[in-house]
Short mmCIF file of C-alpha atoms and ligand atoms in Angstrom, two decimals:
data_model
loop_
_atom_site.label_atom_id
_atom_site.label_comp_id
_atom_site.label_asym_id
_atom_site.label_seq_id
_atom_site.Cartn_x
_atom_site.Cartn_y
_atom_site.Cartn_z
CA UNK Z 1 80.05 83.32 140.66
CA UNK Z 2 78.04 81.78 138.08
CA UNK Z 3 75.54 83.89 138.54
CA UNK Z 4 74.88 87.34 139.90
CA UNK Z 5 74.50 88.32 143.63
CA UNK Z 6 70.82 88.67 145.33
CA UNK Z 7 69.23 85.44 145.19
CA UNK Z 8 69.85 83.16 147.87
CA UNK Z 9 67.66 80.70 149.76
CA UNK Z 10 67.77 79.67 153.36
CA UNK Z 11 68.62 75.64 154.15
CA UNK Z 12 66.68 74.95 157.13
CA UNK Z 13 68.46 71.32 157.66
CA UNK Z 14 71.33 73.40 158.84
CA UNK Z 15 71.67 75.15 161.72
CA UNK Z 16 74.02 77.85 162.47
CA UNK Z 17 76.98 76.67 164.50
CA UNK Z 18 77.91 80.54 165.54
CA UNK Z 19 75.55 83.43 166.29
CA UNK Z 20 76.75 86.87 167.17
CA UNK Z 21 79.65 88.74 165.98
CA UNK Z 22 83.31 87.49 165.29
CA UNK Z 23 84.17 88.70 168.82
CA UNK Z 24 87.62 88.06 170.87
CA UNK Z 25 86.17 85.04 172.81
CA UNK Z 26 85.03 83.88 169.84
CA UNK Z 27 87.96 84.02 168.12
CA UNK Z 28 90.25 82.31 171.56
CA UNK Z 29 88.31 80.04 170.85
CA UNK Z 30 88.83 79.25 166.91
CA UNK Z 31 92.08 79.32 167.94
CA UNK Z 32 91.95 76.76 170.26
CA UNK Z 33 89.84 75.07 168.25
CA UNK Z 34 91.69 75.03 165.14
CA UNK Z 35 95.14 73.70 166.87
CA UNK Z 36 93.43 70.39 168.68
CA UNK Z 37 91.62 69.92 164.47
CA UNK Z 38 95.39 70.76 163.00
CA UNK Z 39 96.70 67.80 165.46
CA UNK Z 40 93.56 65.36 164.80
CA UNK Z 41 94.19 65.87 161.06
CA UNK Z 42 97.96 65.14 160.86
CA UNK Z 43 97.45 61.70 161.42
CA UNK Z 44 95.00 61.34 158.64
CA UNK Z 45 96.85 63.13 156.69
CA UNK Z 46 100.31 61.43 157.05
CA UNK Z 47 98.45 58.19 155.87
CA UNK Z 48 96.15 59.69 153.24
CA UNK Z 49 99.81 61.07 151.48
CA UNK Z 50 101.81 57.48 152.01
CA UNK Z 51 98.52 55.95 150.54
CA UNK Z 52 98.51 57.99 147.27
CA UNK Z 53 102.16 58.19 146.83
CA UNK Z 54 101.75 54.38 146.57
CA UNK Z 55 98.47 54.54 144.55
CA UNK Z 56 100.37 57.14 142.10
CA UNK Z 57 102.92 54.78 140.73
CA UNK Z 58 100.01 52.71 139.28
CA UNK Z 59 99.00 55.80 137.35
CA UNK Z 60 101.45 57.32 136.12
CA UNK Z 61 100.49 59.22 132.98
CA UNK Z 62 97.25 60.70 134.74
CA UNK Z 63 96.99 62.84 136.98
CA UNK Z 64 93.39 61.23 138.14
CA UNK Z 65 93.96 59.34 141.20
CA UNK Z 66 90.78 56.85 141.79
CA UNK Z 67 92.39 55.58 145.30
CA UNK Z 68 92.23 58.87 146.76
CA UNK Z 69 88.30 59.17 146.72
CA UNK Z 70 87.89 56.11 149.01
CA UNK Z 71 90.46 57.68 151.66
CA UNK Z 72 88.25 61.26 151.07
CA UNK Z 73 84.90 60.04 151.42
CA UNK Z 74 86.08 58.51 155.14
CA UNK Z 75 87.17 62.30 156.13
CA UNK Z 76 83.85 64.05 154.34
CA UNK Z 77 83.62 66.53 151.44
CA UNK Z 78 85.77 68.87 153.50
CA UNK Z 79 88.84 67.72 153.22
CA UNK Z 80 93.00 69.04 153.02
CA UNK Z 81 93.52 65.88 151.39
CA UNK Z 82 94.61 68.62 147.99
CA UNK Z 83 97.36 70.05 149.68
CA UNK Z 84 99.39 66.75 150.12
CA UNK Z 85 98.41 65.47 146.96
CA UNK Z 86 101.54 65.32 144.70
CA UNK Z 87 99.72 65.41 141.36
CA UNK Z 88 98.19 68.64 142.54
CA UNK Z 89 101.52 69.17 143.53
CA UNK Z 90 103.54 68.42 140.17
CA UNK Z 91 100.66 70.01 137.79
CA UNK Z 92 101.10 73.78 139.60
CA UNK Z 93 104.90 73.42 138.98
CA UNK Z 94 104.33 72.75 135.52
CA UNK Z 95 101.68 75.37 135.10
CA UNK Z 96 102.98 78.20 136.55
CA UNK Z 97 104.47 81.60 135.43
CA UNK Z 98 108.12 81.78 136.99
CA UNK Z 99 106.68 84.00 139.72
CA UNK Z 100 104.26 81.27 141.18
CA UNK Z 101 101.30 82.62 139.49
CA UNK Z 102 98.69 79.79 137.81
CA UNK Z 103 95.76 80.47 136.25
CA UNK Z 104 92.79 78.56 137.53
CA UNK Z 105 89.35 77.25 136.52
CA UNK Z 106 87.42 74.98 137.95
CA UNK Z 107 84.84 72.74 135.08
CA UNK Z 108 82.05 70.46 135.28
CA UNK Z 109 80.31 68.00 132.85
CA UNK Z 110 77.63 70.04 131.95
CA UNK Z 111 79.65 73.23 131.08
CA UNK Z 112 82.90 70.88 129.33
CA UNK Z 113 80.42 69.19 126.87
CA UNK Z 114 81.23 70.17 123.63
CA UNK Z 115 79.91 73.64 122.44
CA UNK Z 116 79.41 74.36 125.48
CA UNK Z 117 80.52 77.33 127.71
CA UNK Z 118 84.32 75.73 128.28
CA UNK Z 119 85.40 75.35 124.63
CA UNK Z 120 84.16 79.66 124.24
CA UNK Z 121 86.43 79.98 127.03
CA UNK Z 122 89.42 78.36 125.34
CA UNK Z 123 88.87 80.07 122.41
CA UNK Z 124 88.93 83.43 123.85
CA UNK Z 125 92.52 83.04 124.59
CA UNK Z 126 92.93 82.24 121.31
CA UNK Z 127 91.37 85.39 119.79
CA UNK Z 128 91.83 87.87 122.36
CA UNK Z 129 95.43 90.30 122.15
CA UNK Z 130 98.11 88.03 123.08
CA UNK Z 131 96.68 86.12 125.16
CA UNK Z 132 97.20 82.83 123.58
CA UNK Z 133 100.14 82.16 125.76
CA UNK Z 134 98.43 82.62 128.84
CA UNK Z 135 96.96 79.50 128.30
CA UNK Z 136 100.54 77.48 129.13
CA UNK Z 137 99.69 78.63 132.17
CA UNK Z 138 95.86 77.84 132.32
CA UNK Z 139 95.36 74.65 135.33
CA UNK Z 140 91.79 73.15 134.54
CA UNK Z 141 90.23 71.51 137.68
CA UNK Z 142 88.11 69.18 136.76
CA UNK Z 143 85.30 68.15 139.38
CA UNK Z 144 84.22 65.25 137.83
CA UNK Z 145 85.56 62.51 135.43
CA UNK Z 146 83.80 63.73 132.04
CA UNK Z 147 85.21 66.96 132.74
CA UNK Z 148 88.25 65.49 133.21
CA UNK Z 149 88.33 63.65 129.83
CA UNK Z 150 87.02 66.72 128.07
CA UNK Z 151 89.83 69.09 129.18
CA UNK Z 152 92.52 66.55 128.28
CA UNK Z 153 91.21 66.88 124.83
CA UNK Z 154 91.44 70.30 124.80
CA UNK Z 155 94.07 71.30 127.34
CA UNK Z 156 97.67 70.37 128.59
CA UNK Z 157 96.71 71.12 132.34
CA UNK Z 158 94.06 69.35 133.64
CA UNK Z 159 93.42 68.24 137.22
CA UNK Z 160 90.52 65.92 139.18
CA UNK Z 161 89.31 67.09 142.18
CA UNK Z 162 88.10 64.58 144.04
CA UNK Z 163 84.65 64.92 146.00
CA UNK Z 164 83.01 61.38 146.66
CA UNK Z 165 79.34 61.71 147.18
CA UNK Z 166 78.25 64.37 145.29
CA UNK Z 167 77.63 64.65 141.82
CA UNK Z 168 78.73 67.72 140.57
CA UNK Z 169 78.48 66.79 136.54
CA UNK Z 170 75.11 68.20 136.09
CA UNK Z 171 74.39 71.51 135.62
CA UNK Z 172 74.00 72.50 138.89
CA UNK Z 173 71.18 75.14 139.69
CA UNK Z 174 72.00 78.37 141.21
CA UNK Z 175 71.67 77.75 144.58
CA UNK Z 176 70.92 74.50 145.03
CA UNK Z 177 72.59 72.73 147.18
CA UNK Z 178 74.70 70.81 145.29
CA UNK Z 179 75.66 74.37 143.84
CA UNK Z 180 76.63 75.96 147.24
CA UNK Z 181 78.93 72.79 147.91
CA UNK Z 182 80.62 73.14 144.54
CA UNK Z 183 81.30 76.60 145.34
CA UNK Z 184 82.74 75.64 148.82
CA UNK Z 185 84.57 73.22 147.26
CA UNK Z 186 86.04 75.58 145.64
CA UNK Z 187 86.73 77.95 148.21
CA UNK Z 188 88.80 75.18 150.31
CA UNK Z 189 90.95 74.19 146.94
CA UNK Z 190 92.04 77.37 146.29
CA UNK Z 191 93.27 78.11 149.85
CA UNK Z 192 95.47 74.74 149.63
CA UNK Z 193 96.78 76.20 146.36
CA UNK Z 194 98.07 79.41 148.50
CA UNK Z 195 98.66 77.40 151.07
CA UNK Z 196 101.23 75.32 148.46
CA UNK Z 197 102.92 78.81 147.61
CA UNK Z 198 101.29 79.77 144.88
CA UNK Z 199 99.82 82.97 143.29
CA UNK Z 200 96.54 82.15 141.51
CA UNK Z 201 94.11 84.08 139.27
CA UNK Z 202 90.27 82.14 139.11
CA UNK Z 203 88.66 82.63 136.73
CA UNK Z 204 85.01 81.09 135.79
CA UNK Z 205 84.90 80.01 132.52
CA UNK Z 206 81.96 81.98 131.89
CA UNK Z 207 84.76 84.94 131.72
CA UNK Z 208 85.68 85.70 127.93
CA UNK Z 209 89.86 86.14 127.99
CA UNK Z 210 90.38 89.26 125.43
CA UNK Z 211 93.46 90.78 126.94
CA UNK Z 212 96.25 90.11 129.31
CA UNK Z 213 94.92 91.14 132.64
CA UNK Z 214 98.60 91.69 134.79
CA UNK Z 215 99.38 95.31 133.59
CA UNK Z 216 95.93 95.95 134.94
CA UNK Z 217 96.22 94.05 138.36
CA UNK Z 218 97.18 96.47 141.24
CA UNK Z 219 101.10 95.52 142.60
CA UNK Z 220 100.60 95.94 146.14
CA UNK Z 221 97.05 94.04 147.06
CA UNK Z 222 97.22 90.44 148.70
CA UNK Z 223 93.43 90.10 147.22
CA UNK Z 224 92.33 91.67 144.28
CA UNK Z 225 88.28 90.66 142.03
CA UNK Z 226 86.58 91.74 139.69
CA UNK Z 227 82.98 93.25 140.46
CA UNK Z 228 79.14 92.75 139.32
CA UNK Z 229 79.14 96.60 139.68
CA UNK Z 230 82.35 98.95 140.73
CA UNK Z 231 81.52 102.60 141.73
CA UNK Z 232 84.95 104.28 141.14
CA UNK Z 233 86.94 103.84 143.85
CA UNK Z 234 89.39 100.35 143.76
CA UNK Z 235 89.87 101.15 147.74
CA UNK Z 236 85.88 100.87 149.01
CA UNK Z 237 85.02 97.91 150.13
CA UNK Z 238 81.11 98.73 148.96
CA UNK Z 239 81.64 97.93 145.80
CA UNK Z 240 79.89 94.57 145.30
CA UNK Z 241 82.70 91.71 144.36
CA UNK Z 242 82.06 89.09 141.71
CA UNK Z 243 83.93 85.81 143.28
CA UNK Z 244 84.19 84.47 139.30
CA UNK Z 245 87.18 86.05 138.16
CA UNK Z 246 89.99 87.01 141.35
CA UNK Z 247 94.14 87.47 141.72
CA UNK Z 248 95.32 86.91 145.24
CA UNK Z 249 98.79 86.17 145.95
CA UNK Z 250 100.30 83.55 148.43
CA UNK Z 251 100.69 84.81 151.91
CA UNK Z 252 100.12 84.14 155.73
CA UNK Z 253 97.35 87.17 155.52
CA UNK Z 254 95.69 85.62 151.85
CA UNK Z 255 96.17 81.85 153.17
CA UNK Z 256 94.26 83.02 156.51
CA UNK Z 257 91.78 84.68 154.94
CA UNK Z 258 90.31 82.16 152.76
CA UNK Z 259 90.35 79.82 156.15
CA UNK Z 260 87.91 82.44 157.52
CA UNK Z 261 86.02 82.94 154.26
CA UNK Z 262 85.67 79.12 154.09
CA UNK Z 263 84.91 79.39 157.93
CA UNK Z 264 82.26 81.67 157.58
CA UNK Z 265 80.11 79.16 155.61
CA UNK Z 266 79.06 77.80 158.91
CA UNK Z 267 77.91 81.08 160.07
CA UNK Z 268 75.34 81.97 157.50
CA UNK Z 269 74.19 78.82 156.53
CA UNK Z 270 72.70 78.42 152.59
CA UNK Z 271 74.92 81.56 151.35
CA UNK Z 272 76.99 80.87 148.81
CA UNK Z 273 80.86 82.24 148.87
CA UNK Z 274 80.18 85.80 147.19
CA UNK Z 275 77.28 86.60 149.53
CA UNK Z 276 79.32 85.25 152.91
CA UNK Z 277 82.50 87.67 150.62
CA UNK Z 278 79.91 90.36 151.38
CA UNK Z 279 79.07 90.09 154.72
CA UNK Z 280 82.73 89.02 155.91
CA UNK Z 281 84.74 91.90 153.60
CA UNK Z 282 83.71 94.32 156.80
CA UNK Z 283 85.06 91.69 159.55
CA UNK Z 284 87.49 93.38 161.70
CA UNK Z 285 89.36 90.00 160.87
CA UNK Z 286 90.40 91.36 157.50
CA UNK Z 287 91.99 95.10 158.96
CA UNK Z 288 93.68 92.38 162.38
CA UNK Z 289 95.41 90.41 159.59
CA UNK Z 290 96.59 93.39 157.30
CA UNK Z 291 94.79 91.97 154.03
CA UNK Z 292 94.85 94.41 151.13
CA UNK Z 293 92.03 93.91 148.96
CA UNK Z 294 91.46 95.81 145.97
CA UNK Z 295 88.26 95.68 143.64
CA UNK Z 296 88.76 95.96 139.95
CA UNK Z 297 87.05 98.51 137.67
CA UNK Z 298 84.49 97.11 135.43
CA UNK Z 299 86.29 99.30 132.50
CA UNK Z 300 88.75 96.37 132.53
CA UNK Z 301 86.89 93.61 133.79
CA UNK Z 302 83.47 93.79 132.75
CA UNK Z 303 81.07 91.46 132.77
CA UNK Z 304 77.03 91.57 131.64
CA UNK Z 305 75.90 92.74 134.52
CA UNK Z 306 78.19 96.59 133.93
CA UNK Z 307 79.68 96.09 130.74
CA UNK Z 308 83.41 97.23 130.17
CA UNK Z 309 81.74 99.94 127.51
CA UNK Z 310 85.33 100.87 125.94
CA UNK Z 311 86.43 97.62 123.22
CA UNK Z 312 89.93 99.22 123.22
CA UNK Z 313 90.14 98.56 127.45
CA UNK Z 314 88.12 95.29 127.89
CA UNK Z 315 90.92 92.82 129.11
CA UNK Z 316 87.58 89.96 130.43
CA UNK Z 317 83.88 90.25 130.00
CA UNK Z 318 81.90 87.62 132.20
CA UNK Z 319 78.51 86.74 131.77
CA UNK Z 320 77.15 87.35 135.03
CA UNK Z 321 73.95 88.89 135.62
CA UNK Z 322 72.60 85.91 133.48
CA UNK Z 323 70.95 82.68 134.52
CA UNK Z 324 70.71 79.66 131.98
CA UNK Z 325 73.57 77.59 130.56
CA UNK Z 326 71.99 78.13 127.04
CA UNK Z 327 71.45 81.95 127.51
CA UNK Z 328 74.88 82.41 128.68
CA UNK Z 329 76.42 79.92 125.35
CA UNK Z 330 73.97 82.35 123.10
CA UNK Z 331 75.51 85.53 124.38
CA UNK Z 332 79.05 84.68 124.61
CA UNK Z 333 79.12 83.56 121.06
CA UNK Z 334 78.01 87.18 120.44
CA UNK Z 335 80.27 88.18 122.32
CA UNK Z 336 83.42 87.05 120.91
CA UNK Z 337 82.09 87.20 117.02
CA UNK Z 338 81.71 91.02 118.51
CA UNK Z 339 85.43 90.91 119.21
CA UNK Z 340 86.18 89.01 116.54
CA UNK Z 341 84.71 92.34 114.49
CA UNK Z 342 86.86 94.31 116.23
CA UNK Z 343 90.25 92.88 115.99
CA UNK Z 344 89.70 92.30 112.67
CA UNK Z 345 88.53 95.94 111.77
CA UNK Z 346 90.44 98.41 110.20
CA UNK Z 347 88.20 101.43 110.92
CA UNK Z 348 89.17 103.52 113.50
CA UNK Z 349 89.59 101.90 116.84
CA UNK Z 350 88.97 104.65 118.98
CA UNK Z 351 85.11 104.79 118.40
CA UNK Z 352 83.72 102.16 120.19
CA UNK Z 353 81.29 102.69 122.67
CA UNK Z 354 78.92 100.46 124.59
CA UNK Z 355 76.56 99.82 122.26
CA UNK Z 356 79.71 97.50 120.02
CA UNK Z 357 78.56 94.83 121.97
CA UNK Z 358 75.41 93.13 120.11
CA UNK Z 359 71.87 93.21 121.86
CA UNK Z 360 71.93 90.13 123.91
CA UNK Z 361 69.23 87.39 125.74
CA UNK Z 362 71.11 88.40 129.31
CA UNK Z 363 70.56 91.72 130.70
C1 NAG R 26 97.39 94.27 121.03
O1 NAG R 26 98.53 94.26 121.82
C2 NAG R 26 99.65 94.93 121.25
C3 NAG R 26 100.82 94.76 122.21
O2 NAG R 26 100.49 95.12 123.51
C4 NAG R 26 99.32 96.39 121.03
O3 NAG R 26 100.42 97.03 120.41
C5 NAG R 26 98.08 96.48 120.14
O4 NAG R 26 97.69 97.82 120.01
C6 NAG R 26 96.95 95.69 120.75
N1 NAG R 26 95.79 95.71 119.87
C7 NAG R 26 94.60 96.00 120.34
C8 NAG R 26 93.48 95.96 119.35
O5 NAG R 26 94.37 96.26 121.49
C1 NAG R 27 88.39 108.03 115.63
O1 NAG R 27 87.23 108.26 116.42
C2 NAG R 27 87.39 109.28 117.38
C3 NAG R 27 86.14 109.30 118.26
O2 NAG R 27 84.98 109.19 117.48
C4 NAG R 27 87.67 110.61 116.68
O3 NAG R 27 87.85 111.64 117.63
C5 NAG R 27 88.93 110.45 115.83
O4 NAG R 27 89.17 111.64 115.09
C6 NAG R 27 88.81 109.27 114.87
N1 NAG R 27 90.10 109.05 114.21
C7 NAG R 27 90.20 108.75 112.91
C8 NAG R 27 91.57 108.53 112.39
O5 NAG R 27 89.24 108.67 112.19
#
């Protein structure tokens, strides 16, 4: 999330298509459901891919493929078209770690523009402890065509999402509607990335890079994300998740649960992904599939709303828990002069409490 967790606002032009629990009829039902819209959308789909293999050749040094909006808009916002897309396809090969993993982000034209929040973001990896050469591994999706431009002048990975009919460029409020579908959008990409085969960490590019986050990452979870606020235990699924920054690896359970998660959306209408995370994380869906999800300690993964308060554990600070592009540029820059400090410091490492990070406009 952008933002923290607690506002929301109700959309009354949509109504819920579900009410009750996720119950066994229900669910016979989904099924049945889902196989007649898997057969509907092969057909589609067949064409859409012969259409942009053919529209590809005529671009061949960009990955931006203007053809495929025109077959999207036909199909609505919600579309698979990602998963047979072959420059989607090609840019994870090149992006990825040799175990499948990418590293994802998703941009738009307000946050790109320059000194703004995406060039703090690059330049974390650059001054955080070796992570530098994470950033070979760094896929930018860009969700409009500013964005776009902007990360190919920063970046070596750089991918268009395509959603005709709404503007995402602008800074999109916190809830709005335009908001919610961006995060949606999001939701649905990232499942066609698992559903590809591979691994991905999101990350918002609100989140500061300082240090390489795998030997912190649990070996054994399917899901694992950070948190607006952890209380101790990795295991209980109280702790409240922060969607921004997430590692979840390719399976049938990960790949099925963020069909449900983007499912859900339908069920409780003008949430936005973390809240519907919330309510869904206690599904009996999640224990029926086996998913192992795993919440990561704020010592590690901090973010404004609970701090990582030890400098010599941060590996990402986020600045959640804080509403306004320009409060969130102002803080940042704090942020990593702060860290800046630190690497560069030859006093004594081990005394560095909370109160290293500057006073700040968030919080
Ligand atoms: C940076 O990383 C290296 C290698 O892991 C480690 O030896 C060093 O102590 C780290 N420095 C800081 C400030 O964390
Ligand atoms: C560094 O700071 C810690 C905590 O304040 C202290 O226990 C330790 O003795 C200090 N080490 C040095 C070399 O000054």
């Amino acid at each position: 999330m952008m933002d923290s967790a607690g506002a929301s606002s109700k959309r009354s032009d949509e109504k819920s298509l579900e009410s009750g629990g996720h119950n066994h009829k229900n669910h016979f039902f989904h099924l049945v459901l889902r196989i007649s819209l898997l057969f509907l959308a092969v057909v589609p789909a067949c064409l859409v891919l012969y259409h942009s293999l053919n529209s590809f050749q005529f671009f061949p040094n960009s990955l931006y493929n203007p053809s495929a909006s025109s077959q999207d808009s036909a199909r609505g916002i919600i579309s698979s078209l990602a998963k047979d897309d072959p420059a989607l396809v090609r840019v994870l090969k090149e992006a990825a770690m040799t175990d499948k993993t990418v590293i994802i982000t998703t941009l738009n034209e307000a946050w790109a523009a320059p000194n703004s929040i995406f060039e703090l973001f690059i330049r974390s990896f650059g001054i955080g402890n070796q992570t530098q050469g994470l950033l070979n591994h760094l896929l930018v999706v860009a969700l409009d065509q500013t964005a776009y431009a902007r990360c190919l002048a920063l970046h070596k990975y750089c991918y268009t999402l395509n959603t005709p009919d709404i503007d995402f460029s602008s800074e999109a409020h916190f809830m709005s509607t335009d908001y919610l579908k961006m995060m949606w959008r999001r939701i649905d990409f990232l499942r066609s990335v698992l559903d590809i085969g591979y691994n991905f960490i999101f990350t918002d590019n609100d989140i500061m890079w300082l240090r390489d986050p795998f030997p912190r990452f649990y070996p054994d979870a399917d899901f694992q994300i950070a948190c607006d606020h952890f209380f101790g235990d990795s295991f209980d699924l109280n702790n409240w998740p922060n969607g921004g920054f997430n590692y979840v690896k390719s399976s049938k359970r990960t790949i099925e649960f963020y069909k449900f998660w983007y499912d859900s959306r339908d069920k409780y209408p003008g949430k936005h992904d973390q809240d519907v995370l919330n309510m869904i994380k206690f599904d009996p869906f999640i224990r029926e599939i086996g998913l192992q999800i795993r919440f990561l300690d704020t010592a590690y993964f901090g973010g404004f709303c609970e701090p990582s308060k030890d400098l010599n554990l941060v590996c990402t600070m986020h600045a959640n828990c804080c509403v306004g592009l320009d409060n969130k540029i102002h803080d940042l820059t704090i942020l990593l002069e702060d860290w800046r400090k630190y690497m560069s410091s030859p006093t004594n490492k081990s005394a560095t409490p909370e109160s290293s990070w500057s006073p700040r406009r968030c919080r």
